mmCIF file of C-alpha atoms in Angstrom:
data_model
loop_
_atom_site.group_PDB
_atom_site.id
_atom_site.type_symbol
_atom_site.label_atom_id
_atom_site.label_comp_id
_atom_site.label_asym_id
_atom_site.label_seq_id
_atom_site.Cartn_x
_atom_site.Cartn_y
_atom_site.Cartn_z
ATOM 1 C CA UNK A 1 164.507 156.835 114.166
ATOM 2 C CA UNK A 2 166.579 154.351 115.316
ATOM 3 C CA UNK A 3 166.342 151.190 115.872
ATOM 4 C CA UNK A 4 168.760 148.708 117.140
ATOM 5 C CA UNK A 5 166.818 145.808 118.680
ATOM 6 C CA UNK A 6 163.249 144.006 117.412
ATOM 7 C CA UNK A 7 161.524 142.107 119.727
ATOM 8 C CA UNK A 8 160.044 138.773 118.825
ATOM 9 C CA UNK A 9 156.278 138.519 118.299
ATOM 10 C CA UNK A 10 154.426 135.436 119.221
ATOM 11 C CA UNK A 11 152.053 134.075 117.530
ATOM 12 C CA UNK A 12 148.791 132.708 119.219
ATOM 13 C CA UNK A 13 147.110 129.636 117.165
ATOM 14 C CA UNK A 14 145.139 127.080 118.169
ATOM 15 C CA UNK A 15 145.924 123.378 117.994
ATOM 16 C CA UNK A 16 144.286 121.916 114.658
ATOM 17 C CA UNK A 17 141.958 119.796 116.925
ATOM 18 C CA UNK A 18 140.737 122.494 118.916
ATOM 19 C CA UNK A 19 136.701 122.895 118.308
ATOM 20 C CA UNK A 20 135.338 125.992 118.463
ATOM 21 C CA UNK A 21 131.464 126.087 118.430
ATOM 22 C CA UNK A 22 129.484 129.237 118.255
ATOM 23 C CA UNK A 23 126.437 128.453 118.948
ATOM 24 C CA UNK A 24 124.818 131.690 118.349
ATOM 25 C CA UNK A 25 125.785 131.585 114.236
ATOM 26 C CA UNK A 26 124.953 128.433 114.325
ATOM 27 C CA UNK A 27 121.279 129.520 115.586
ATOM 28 C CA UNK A 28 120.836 132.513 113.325
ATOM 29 C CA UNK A 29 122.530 130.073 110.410
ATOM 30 C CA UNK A 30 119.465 127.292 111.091
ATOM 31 C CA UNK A 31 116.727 130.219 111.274
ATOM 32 C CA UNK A 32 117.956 131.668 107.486
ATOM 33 C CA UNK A 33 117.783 128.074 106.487
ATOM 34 C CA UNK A 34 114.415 127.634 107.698
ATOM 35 C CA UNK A 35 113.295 130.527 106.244
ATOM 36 C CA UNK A 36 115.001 129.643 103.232
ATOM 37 C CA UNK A 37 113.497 126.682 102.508
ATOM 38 C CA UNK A 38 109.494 128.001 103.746
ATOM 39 C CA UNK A 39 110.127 130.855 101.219
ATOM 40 C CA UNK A 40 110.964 128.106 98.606
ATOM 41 C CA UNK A 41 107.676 126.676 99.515
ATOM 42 C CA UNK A 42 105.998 129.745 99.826
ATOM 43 C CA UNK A 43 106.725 130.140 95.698
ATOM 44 C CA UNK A 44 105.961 126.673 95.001
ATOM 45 C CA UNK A 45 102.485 127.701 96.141
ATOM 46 C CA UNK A 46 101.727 130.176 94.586
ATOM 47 C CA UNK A 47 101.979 130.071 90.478
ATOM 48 C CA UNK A 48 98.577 131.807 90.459
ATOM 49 C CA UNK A 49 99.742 135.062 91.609
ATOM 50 C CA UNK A 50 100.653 136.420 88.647
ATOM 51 C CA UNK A 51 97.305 135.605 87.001
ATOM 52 C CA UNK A 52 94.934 136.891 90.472
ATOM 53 C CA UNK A 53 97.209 140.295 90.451
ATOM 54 C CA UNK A 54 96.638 140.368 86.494
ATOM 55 C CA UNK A 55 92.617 140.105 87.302
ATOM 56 C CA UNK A 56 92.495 142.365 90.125
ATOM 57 C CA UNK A 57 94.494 145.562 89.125
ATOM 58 C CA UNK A 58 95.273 147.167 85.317
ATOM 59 C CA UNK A 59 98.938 147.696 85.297
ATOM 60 C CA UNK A 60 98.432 150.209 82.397
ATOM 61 C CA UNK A 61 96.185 152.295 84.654
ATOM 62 C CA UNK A 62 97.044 151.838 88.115
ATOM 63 C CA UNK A 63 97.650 154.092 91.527
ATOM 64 C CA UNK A 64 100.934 154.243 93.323
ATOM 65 C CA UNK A 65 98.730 152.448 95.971
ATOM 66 C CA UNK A 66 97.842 150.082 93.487
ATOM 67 C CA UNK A 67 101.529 149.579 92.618
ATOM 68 C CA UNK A 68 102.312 148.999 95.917
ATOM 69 C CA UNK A 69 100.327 146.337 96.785
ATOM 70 C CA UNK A 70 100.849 144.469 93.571
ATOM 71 C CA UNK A 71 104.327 144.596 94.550
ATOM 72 C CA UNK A 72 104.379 143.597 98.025
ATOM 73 C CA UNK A 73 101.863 140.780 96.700
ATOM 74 C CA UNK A 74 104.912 139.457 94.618
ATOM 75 C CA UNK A 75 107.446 140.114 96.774
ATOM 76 C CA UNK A 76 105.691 138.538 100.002
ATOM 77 C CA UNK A 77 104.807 135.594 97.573
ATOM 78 C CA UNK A 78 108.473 134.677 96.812
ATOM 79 C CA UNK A 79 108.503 136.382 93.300
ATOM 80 C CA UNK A 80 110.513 139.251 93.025
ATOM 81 C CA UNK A 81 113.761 140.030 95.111
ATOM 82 C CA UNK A 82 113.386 142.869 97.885
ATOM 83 C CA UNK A 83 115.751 144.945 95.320
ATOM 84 C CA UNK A 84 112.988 144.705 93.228
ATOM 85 C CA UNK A 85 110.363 145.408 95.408
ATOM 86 C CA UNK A 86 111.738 148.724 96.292
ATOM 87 C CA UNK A 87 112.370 149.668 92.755
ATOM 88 C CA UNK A 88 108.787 149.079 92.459
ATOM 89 C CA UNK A 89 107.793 150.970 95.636
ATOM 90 C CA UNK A 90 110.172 153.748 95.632
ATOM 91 C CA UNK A 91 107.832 157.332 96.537
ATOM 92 C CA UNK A 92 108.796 159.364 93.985
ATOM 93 C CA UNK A 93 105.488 162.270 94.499
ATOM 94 C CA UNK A 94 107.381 162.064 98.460
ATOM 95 C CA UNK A 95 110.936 162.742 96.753
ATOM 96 C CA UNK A 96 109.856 165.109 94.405
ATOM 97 C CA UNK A 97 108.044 166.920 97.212
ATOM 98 C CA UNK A 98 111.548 166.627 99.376
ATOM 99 C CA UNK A 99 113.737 168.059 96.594
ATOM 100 C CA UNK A 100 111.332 171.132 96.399
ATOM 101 C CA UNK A 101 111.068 171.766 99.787
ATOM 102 C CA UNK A 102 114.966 171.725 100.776
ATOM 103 C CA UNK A 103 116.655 172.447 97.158
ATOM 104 C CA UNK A 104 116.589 175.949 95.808
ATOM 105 C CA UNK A 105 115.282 176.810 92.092
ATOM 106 C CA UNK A 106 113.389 174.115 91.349
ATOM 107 C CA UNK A 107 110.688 174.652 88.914
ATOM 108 C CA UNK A 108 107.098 174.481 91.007
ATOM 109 C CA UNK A 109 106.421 171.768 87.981
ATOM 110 C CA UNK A 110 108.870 169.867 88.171
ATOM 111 C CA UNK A 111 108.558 165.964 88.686
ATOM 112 C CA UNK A 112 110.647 162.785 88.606
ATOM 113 C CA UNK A 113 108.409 160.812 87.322
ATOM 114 C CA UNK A 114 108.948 160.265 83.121
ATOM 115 C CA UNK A 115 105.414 160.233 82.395
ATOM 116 C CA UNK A 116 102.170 161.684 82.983
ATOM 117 C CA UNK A 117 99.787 159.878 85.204
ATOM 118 C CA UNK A 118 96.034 161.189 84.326
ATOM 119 C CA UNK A 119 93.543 163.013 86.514
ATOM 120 C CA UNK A 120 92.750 160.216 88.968
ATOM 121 C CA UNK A 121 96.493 160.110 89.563
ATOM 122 C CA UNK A 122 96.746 156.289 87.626
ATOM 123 C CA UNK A 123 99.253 155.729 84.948
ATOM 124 C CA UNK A 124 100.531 153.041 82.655
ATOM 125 C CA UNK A 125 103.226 151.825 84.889
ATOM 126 C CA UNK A 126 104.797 149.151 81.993
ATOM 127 C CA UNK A 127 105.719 152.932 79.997
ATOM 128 C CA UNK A 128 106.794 154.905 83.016
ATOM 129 C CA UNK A 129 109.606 152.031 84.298
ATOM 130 C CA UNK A 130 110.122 151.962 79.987
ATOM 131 C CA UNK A 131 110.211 155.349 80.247
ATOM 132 C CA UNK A 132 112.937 155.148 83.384
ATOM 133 C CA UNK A 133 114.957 152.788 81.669
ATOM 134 C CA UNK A 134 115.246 154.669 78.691
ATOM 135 C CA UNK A 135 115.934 158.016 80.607
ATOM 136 C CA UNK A 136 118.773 156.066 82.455
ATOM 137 C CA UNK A 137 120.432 155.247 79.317
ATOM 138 C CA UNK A 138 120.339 158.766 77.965
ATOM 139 C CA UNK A 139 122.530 159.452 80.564
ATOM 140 C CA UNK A 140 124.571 156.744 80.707
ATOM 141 C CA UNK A 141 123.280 155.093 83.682
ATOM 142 C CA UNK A 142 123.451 151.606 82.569
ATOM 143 C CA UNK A 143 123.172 150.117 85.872
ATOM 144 C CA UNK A 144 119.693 152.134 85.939
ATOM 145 C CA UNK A 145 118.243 151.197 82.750
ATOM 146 C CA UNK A 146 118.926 147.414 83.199
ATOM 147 C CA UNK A 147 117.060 147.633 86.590
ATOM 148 C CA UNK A 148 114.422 149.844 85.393
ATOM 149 C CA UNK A 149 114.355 147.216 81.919
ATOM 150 C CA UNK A 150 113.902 144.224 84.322
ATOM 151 C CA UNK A 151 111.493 146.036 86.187
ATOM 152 C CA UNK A 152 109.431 146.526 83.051
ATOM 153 C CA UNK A 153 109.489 143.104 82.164
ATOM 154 C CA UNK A 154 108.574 142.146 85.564
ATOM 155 C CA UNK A 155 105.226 144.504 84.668
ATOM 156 C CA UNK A 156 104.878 142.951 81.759
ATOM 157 C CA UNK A 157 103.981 139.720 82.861
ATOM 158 C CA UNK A 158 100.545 141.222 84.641
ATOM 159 C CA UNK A 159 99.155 142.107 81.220
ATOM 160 C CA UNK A 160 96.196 140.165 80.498
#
């Protein structure tokens, strides 16, 4: 290629005194600030949610379901991060049940879960995220076993 000429670009700016307003970010910018500041509220609220959950359910021999609502509980009550809520909520009988169905040579008995849960389908949930955490570190998933630790210590804090 050749080339025996450039042509000059110009550039487009904006005088320095020029105000641009968006009004629409500016909307959606108030809202999350409103929100913001209920959620703060929200927490300041409720302190006793760790202690009604605690009196209500038995971490150490809970449901899914159970798990579930203790967690949305928290999480709707300003107390754990969404990240966290799904770590807590995360369907693992569903993706068990989806690996089996659409992988080939899985084992009829074969479960993600790292411990048992007993016949009513409850389970100490403080020892399976323990259990997680531990698991993840075995293979070198440190980004797993700190969430799974936190998420343990997060349990924790419903023991009576």
């Amino acid at each position: 290629m050749n080339i025996s000429q450039m042509n000059a670009i110009t550039a487009h700016t904006l005088p320095a005194n020029t105000n641009i307003k968006n009004t629409e970010t500016e909307d959606h910018f108030s809202k999350d600030m409103k929100q913001t500041q209920e959620t703060s509220a929200a927490k300041k609220d409720t302190p006793n949610i760790w202690r009604e959950l605690s009196e209500k359910y038995d971490i150490t021999n809970a449901s899914f379901e159970d798990l579930n609502a203790i967690s949305t509980a928290l999480y709707e009550a300003g107390q754990i991060s969404l990240r966290e809520h799904a770590g807590f909520t995360f369907d693992f009988n569903r993706a068990t049940e989806s690996l089996k169905q659409h992988a080939t040579g899985i084992s009829p008995h074969f479960t993600m879960y790292a411990t048992q849960a007993n016949e009513w389908g409850n389970r100490n949930w403080i020892e399976e995220f323990q259990a997680r955490a531990d698991r993840a570190f075995q293979y070198g998933n440190i980004i797993g076993h700190h969430t799974n630790n936190n998420l343990t210590a997060i349990l924790q804090k419903l023991k009576l």
